[in-house]
Amino acid sequence: MSSEITLFVNPTAGRGRGAHAAQPAASALRAAGFSVRTVVGADGPDALARLRTAVREGAGAVVAVGGDGLVSLALQALAGTAVPLGVVAAGTGNDFARALGLPVRDPARAGRLAAEALKEGRVREVDLGRVAAPSRAAGSPGTWYGTVLCSGFDARVNDRGNRMRLPVGRFRYDLALVAELAAFRPLPYRITLDDGPVIETEAALVAVGNGSSYGGGMRICADAVPDDGLFDVTVVGDCGRATLLRVFPRVYRGTHIGHPKVSVHRAAKITLESPDATAYADGEPLGPLPVTAACVPGALRLLA
């Protein structure tokens, strides 16, 4: 393994926490005897292009300093390669780190953990979801994700929250949730699990979890395990606004799973179809349904 480690940084993550988190992470890596090269992009595509160049040039490992959005970019460059990923979680949600039991908002500890894992050759192989590329992108491996793919009510909340400038932080999404709830209607879905029969149902949302949570600890796929080769698919069924208002807050504890309107399935592949519905994965927009996602065992080597 090369002794040069690429520190992949989003300085704006967590309203500036990413910039502050980079220093203790770099110090921990240098103290362990590694040289550190920092990669920062002008925007998402530029950052990904720079990271891919660093990987091609022989980076020994990549340590992502930021939130789930930055980790998502790193997955696009590292999935299916031998280059391991370390995570210094410094964003708003940090659901990837939560799912894998990594330190959250403790950059010195996270940096030390990555450095120790590199010194000891301690690497954990974990699964990733892969969303098939549209036909216009034939030859592309598609989009990789580590936490949850969602569509329906939660995706619409994400859509609305992303369009809002104020307030900042998670409160913006709380307001978006209230606004979407006022206009809420269940959606007609066609769900195909593995190669089984099509399930036609009305649902408030469908979440496809490689990890257990999204939105900063909302445990929508509470029992998902990121190295078992299967997704946990949570379907919140046809319910009215009052029921959804009672059920949705329970996702923070994962107790929504026991509600009679909620069902959970396990599958290695899923196709979701619904008119006028969009999908998000790792909090990033994928585009309109239909989408097909596959769970790829051992797609990522993680420093843990």
CSV table of C-alpha atoms in Angstrom, one decimal:
chain,number,residue,atom,x,y,z
A,1,MET,CA,0.0,0.0,0.0
A,2,SER,CA,1.2,3.5,-0.8
A,3,SER,CA,2.1,5.6,2.2
A,4,GLU,CA,0.3,8.7,0.6
A,5,ILE,CA,-3.2,9.1,1.9
A,6,THR,CA,-5.7,11.3,0.0
A,7,LEU,CA,-7.7,13.5,2.4
A,8,PHE,CA,-10.9,14.3,0.5
A,9,VAL,CA,-12.4,17.4,2.1
A,10,ASN,CA,-15.7,19.3,1.9
A,11,PRO,CA,-14.8,22.5,3.7
A,12,THR,CA,-18.5,23.6,3.8
A,13,ALA,CA,-19.9,20.4,5.4
A,14,GLY,CA,-21.8,20.9,8.6
A,15,ARG,CA,-21.8,24.7,8.1
A,16,GLY,CA,-18.0,24.9,8.1
A,17,ARG,CA,-17.2,21.9,10.4
A,18,GLY,CA,-15.5,20.1,7.5
A,19,ALA,CA,-12.7,22.7,7.2
A,20,HIS,CA,-12.0,22.5,11.0
A,21,ALA,CA,-12.2,18.7,11.0
A,22,ALA,CA,-9.5,18.3,8.3
A,23,GLN,CA,-6.7,19.5,10.5
A,24,PRO,CA,-6.9,17.0,13.3
A,25,ALA,CA,-7.5,14.2,10.8
A,26,ALA,CA,-4.4,15.1,8.8
A,27,SER,CA,-2.4,15.4,12.0
A,28,ALA,CA,-3.4,11.9,13.1
A,29,LEU,CA,-2.4,10.4,9.8
A,30,ARG,CA,0.9,12.2,9.7
A,31,ALA,CA,1.7,11.2,13.2
A,32,ALA,CA,1.2,7.6,12.1
A,33,GLY,CA,3.9,8.1,9.4
A,34,PHE,CA,1.7,8.7,6.4
A,35,SER,CA,2.0,11.5,3.9
A,36,VAL,CA,-1.2,13.4,3.2
A,37,ARG,CA,-2.4,14.9,0.0
A,38,THR,CA,-5.6,17.0,0.2
A,39,VAL,CA,-8.2,17.0,-2.5
A,40,VAL,CA,-10.8,19.8,-2.6
A,41,GLY,CA,-13.0,20.5,-5.6
A,42,ALA,CA,-14.7,23.6,-6.8
A,43,ASP,CA,-18.0,21.7,-6.9
A,44,GLY,CA,-19.2,18.1,-6.8
A,45,PRO,CA,-18.2,17.0,-10.4
A,46,ASP,CA,-14.8,18.7,-10.0
A,47,ALA,CA,-14.2,17.1,-6.6
A,48,LEU,CA,-15.1,13.6,-8.0
A,49,ALA,CA,-12.8,14.1,-11.1
A,50,ARG,CA,-9.9,15.1,-8.8
A,51,LEU,CA,-10.5,12.2,-6.5
A,52,ARG,CA,-10.6,9.7,-9.4
A,53,THR,CA,-7.3,11.1,-10.6
A,54,ALA,CA,-5.8,10.6,-7.2
A,55,VAL,CA,-7.0,7.0,-7.1
A,56,ARG,CA,-5.6,6.3,-10.6
A,57,GLU,CA,-2.3,7.8,-9.5
A,58,GLY,CA,-2.0,5.3,-6.6
A,59,ALA,CA,-3.5,6.7,-3.4
A,60,GLY,CA,-3.0,4.2,-0.6
A,61,ALA,CA,-6.3,5.1,0.9
A,62,VAL,CA,-8.9,7.9,0.8
A,63,VAL,CA,-10.2,9.6,4.0
A,64,ALA,CA,-13.4,11.6,3.4
A,65,VAL,CA,-13.8,14.6,5.7
A,66,GLY,CA,-17.4,15.9,5.5
A,67,GLY,CA,-20.9,14.6,5.4
A,68,ASP,CA,-22.9,12.0,3.6
A,69,GLY,CA,-22.8,14.0,0.4
A,70,LEU,CA,-19.0,13.8,0.3
A,71,VAL,CA,-19.0,10.1,1.2
A,72,SER,CA,-21.4,9.5,-1.6
A,73,LEU,CA,-18.9,11.2,-4.0
A,74,ALA,CA,-16.1,9.0,-2.6
A,75,LEU,CA,-18.2,5.9,-3.2
A,76,GLN,CA,-18.4,6.7,-6.9
A,77,ALA,CA,-14.6,6.6,-7.1
A,78,LEU,CA,-13.8,3.7,-4.8
A,79,ALA,CA,-16.6,1.1,-5.2
A,80,GLY,CA,-15.2,-2.0,-6.6
A,81,THR,CA,-11.5,-1.0,-6.2
A,82,ALA,CA,-8.9,-2.1,-3.7
A,83,VAL,CA,-8.5,1.4,-2.3
A,84,PRO,CA,-10.0,1.6,1.2
A,85,LEU,CA,-12.1,4.5,2.6
A,86,GLY,CA,-11.9,6.2,5.9
A,87,VAL,CA,-14.6,8.6,7.1
A,88,VAL,CA,-14.2,11.6,9.3
A,89,ALA,CA,-17.9,12.5,9.8
A,90,ALA,CA,-18.3,16.2,10.0
A,91,GLY,CA,-21.6,16.9,8.2
A,92,THR,CA,-25.2,17.5,9.3
A,93,GLY,CA,-26.6,13.9,9.0
A,94,ASN,CA,-23.6,11.6,9.1
A,95,ASP,CA,-25.8,8.5,8.5
A,96,PHE,CA,-23.1,6.5,6.8
A,97,ALA,CA,-20.8,6.8,9.8
A,98,ARG,CA,-23.7,6.0,12.2
A,99,ALA,CA,-24.5,2.8,10.3
A,100,LEU,CA,-21.0,1.6,10.3
A,101,GLY,CA,-20.3,2.5,14.0
A,102,LEU,CA,-17.7,5.2,13.1
A,103,PRO,CA,-17.1,8.3,15.3
A,104,VAL,CA,-19.4,11.2,14.5
A,105,ARG,CA,-18.3,14.8,14.9
A,106,ASP,CA,-15.1,13.7,16.6
A,107,PRO,CA,-12.4,14.3,13.9
A,108,ALA,CA,-9.4,13.6,16.1
A,109,ARG,CA,-10.8,10.2,17.1
A,110,ALA,CA,-11.9,9.4,13.6
A,111,GLY,CA,-8.5,10.4,12.2
A,112,ARG,CA,-6.8,8.2,14.7
A,113,LEU,CA,-9.1,5.3,13.9
A,114,ALA,CA,-8.3,5.6,10.2
A,115,ALA,CA,-4.6,5.8,10.9
A,116,GLU,CA,-4.6,2.8,13.2
A,117,ALA,CA,-6.6,0.7,10.7
A,118,LEU,CA,-4.1,1.6,8.0
A,119,LYS,CA,-1.1,0.7,10.1
A,120,GLU,CA,-2.7,-2.7,11.2
A,121,GLY,CA,-4.2,-3.5,7.7
A,122,ARG,CA,-7.7,-3.5,9.4
A,123,VAL,CA,-10.2,-3.3,6.6
A,124,ARG,CA,-13.9,-4.2,6.7
A,125,GLU,CA,-15.7,-5.2,3.5
A,126,VAL,CA,-19.2,-3.8,3.3
A,127,ASP,CA,-22.0,-3.8,0.8
A,128,LEU,CA,-23.2,-1.0,-1.4
A,129,GLY,CA,-26.3,-0.3,-3.3
A,130,ARG,CA,-25.9,0.2,-7.0
A,131,VAL,CA,-28.7,2.0,-9.0
A,132,ALA,CA,-28.6,1.0,-12.7
A,133,ALA,CA,-27.7,3.7,-15.1
A,134,PRO,CA,-30.3,4.9,-17.5
A,135,SER,CA,-30.1,3.7,-21.1
A,136,ARG,CA,-28.5,6.9,-22.2
A,137,ALA,CA,-25.5,6.2,-20.0
A,138,ALA,CA,-24.9,2.7,-21.3
A,139,GLY,CA,-21.5,1.4,-20.1
A,140,SER,CA,-21.7,3.3,-16.8
A,141,PRO,CA,-21.6,1.3,-13.6
A,142,GLY,CA,-24.6,3.4,-12.4
A,143,THR,CA,-24.8,5.3,-9.1
A,144,TRP,CA,-23.5,3.8,-5.8
A,145,TYR,CA,-25.0,4.4,-2.4
A,146,GLY,CA,-24.2,3.4,1.2
A,147,THR,CA,-27.2,4.3,3.3
A,148,VAL,CA,-30.8,4.5,2.0
A,149,LEU,CA,-32.6,5.0,-1.3
A,150,CYS,CA,-36.0,6.6,-0.7
A,151,SER,CA,-39.0,7.6,-2.8
A,152,GLY,CA,-42.4,9.0,-1.9
A,153,PHE,CA,-43.2,11.3,1.0
A,154,ASP,CA,-39.7,11.5,2.3
A,155,ALA,CA,-38.2,12.2,-1.1
A,156,ARG,CA,-40.7,15.0,-1.5
A,157,VAL,CA,-39.7,16.5,1.8
A,158,ASN,CA,-36.1,16.3,0.6
A,159,ASP,CA,-37.1,18.0,-2.7
A,160,ARG,CA,-38.9,20.9,-0.9
A,161,GLY,CA,-36.1,21.3,1.7
A,162,ASN,CA,-33.5,21.6,-1.0
A,163,ARG,CA,-35.4,24.4,-2.6
A,164,MET,CA,-35.7,26.4,0.6
A,165,ARG,CA,-33.0,28.9,1.5
A,166,LEU,CA,-34.1,29.5,5.1
A,167,PRO,CA,-33.9,28.4,7.8
A,168,VAL,CA,-30.5,26.6,7.7
A,169,GLY,CA,-29.8,23.2,9.0
A,170,ARG,CA,-32.2,20.4,9.8
A,171,PHE,CA,-35.0,22.8,10.9
A,172,ARG,CA,-35.5,23.6,7.2
A,173,TYR,CA,-36.5,19.9,6.6
A,174,ASP,CA,-38.8,20.0,9.6
A,175,LEU,CA,-40.7,22.9,7.9
A,176,ALA,CA,-40.6,21.1,4.6
A,177,LEU,CA,-42.2,18.0,6.3
A,178,VAL,CA,-45.1,20.1,7.6
A,179,ALA,CA,-45.7,21.7,4.2
A,180,GLU,CA,-45.6,18.3,2.4
A,181,LEU,CA,-47.9,16.7,4.9
A,182,ALA,CA,-50.6,19.3,4.1
A,183,ALA,CA,-50.6,18.1,0.5
A,184,PHE,CA,-49.9,14.5,1.2
A,185,ARG,CA,-51.5,11.7,-0.9
A,186,PRO,CA,-50.3,8.0,-1.1
A,187,LEU,CA,-48.7,7.0,-4.3
A,188,PRO,CA,-49.4,3.9,-6.5
A,189,TYR,CA,-46.3,1.7,-6.6
A,190,ARG,CA,-45.2,-1.3,-8.5
A,191,ILE,CA,-42.5,-3.1,-6.5
A,192,THR,CA,-40.5,-6.1,-7.8
A,193,LEU,CA,-38.3,-7.8,-5.2
A,194,ASP,CA,-35.5,-10.0,-6.8
A,195,ASP,CA,-37.3,-11.9,-9.6
A,196,GLY,CA,-40.6,-12.3,-7.7
A,197,PRO,CA,-44.0,-11.2,-8.8
A,198,VAL,CA,-44.9,-7.5,-9.0
A,199,ILE,CA,-46.4,-6.1,-5.8
A,200,GLU,CA,-49.0,-3.4,-6.7
A,201,THR,CA,-49.8,-1.2,-3.7
A,202,GLU,CA,-50.6,2.3,-2.5
A,203,ALA,CA,-47.8,3.6,-0.2
A,204,ALA,CA,-46.7,6.8,1.5
A,205,LEU,CA,-43.1,5.9,0.9
A,206,VAL,CA,-40.7,3.1,0.0
A,207,ALA,CA,-37.2,3.1,1.5
A,208,VAL,CA,-34.4,0.7,0.3
A,209,GLY,CA,-31.8,0.4,3.1
A,210,ASN,CA,-28.3,-0.8,2.8
A,211,GLY,CA,-27.8,1.2,6.0
A,212,SER,CA,-30.3,1.8,8.7
A,213,SER,CA,-30.9,5.5,8.7
A,214,TYR,CA,-31.2,8.8,6.8
A,215,GLY,CA,-31.8,12.4,7.7
A,216,GLY,CA,-29.4,12.4,10.6
A,217,GLY,CA,-30.5,9.3,12.5
A,218,MET,CA,-34.0,8.6,11.3
A,219,ARG,CA,-33.9,4.8,11.4
A,220,ILE,CA,-36.3,4.1,8.6
A,221,CYS,CA,-34.7,0.7,7.8
A,222,ALA,CA,-34.0,0.0,11.5
A,223,ASP,CA,-32.7,-3.6,11.2
A,224,ALA,CA,-30.6,-3.1,8.0
A,225,VAL,CA,-27.1,-4.7,8.1
A,226,PRO,CA,-24.5,-3.3,5.7
A,227,ASP,CA,-22.6,-6.5,5.1
A,228,ASP,CA,-25.3,-9.2,4.7
A,229,GLY,CA,-25.8,-9.0,1.0
A,230,LEU,CA,-29.4,-7.8,1.3
A,231,PHE,CA,-31.4,-4.7,1.4
A,232,ASP,CA,-34.1,-4.0,4.0
A,233,VAL,CA,-37.1,-2.5,2.2
A,234,THR,CA,-39.5,-0.5,4.3
A,235,VAL,CA,-42.9,0.2,2.9
A,236,VAL,CA,-45.1,2.7,4.7
A,237,GLY,CA,-48.5,1.8,3.3
A,238,ASP,CA,-51.7,3.6,2.4
A,239,CYS,CA,-52.5,5.8,5.3
A,240,GLY,CA,-54.0,9.2,6.0
A,241,ARG,CA,-52.2,12.3,7.1
A,242,ALA,CA,-53.1,11.7,10.8
A,243,THR,CA,-51.7,8.2,10.8
A,244,LEU,CA,-48.5,9.3,8.9
A,245,LEU,CA,-48.0,12.1,11.4
A,246,ARG,CA,-48.1,9.5,14.2
A,247,VAL,CA,-45.9,7.0,12.4
A,248,PHE,CA,-43.2,9.1,10.9
A,249,PRO,CA,-41.7,10.6,14.1
A,250,ARG,CA,-41.2,7.0,15.4
A,251,VAL,CA,-38.5,6.5,12.8
A,252,TYR,CA,-36.0,8.2,15.2
A,253,ARG,CA,-36.3,5.1,17.5
A,254,GLY,CA,-37.0,2.6,14.8
A,255,THR,CA,-40.3,1.7,16.5
A,256,HIS,CA,-42.4,2.4,13.4
A,257,ILE,CA,-41.5,-1.1,12.2
A,258,GLY,CA,-44.2,-2.5,14.4
A,259,HIS,CA,-47.0,-0.4,13.0
A,260,PRO,CA,-49.6,-2.3,11.0
A,261,LYS,CA,-49.3,0.1,8.1
A,262,VAL,CA,-45.5,-0.7,7.8
A,263,SER,CA,-44.1,-3.8,6.2
A,264,VAL,CA,-40.4,-4.8,5.8
A,265,HIS,CA,-39.0,-7.0,3.0
A,266,ARG,CA,-35.5,-8.3,2.3
A,267,ALA,CA,-34.1,-8.6,-1.2
A,268,ALA,CA,-30.9,-8.4,-3.1
A,269,LYS,CA,-32.5,-6.4,-6.0
A,270,ILE,CA,-35.5,-4.2,-6.3
A,271,THR,CA,-37.3,-2.3,-9.0
A,272,LEU,CA,-39.6,0.6,-8.0
A,273,GLU,CA,-42.1,2.2,-10.3
A,274,SER,CA,-44.5,5.0,-9.6
A,275,PRO,CA,-45.7,8.0,-11.7
A,276,ASP,CA,-44.6,11.5,-10.7
A,277,ALA,CA,-42.2,10.1,-8.0
A,278,THR,CA,-38.6,10.9,-7.6
A,279,ALA,CA,-35.8,8.9,-5.8
A,280,TYR,CA,-33.0,10.0,-3.6
A,281,ALA,CA,-30.0,8.0,-2.4
A,282,ASP,CA,-27.6,9.1,0.4
A,283,GLY,CA,-29.6,12.3,0.4
A,284,GLU,CA,-28.7,13.0,-3.3
A,285,PRO,CA,-31.3,13.2,-6.1
A,286,LEU,CA,-31.3,10.2,-8.5
A,287,GLY,CA,-34.2,11.4,-10.7
A,288,PRO,CA,-37.7,10.1,-11.5
A,289,LEU,CA,-38.8,6.5,-11.0
A,290,PRO,CA,-38.6,3.8,-12.3
A,291,VAL,CA,-35.3,2.8,-10.7
A,292,THR,CA,-33.6,-0.6,-10.2
A,293,ALA,CA,-31.1,-1.1,-7.4
A,294,ALA,CA,-28.9,-4.1,-6.6
A,295,CYS,CA,-27.1,-4.9,-3.3
A,296,VAL,CA,-23.4,-5.6,-4.2
A,297,PRO,CA,-21.7,-7.6,-1.5
A,298,GLY,CA,-18.2,-6.4,-0.4
A,299,ALA,CA,-18.2,-3.5,-2.9
A,300,LEU,CA,-16.3,-1.2,-0.5
A,301,ARG,CA,-13.2,-1.7,1.7
A,302,LEU,CA,-13.7,0.4,4.8
A,303,LEU,CA,-11.1,1.5,7.4
A,304,ALA,CA,-12.9,0.6,10.7
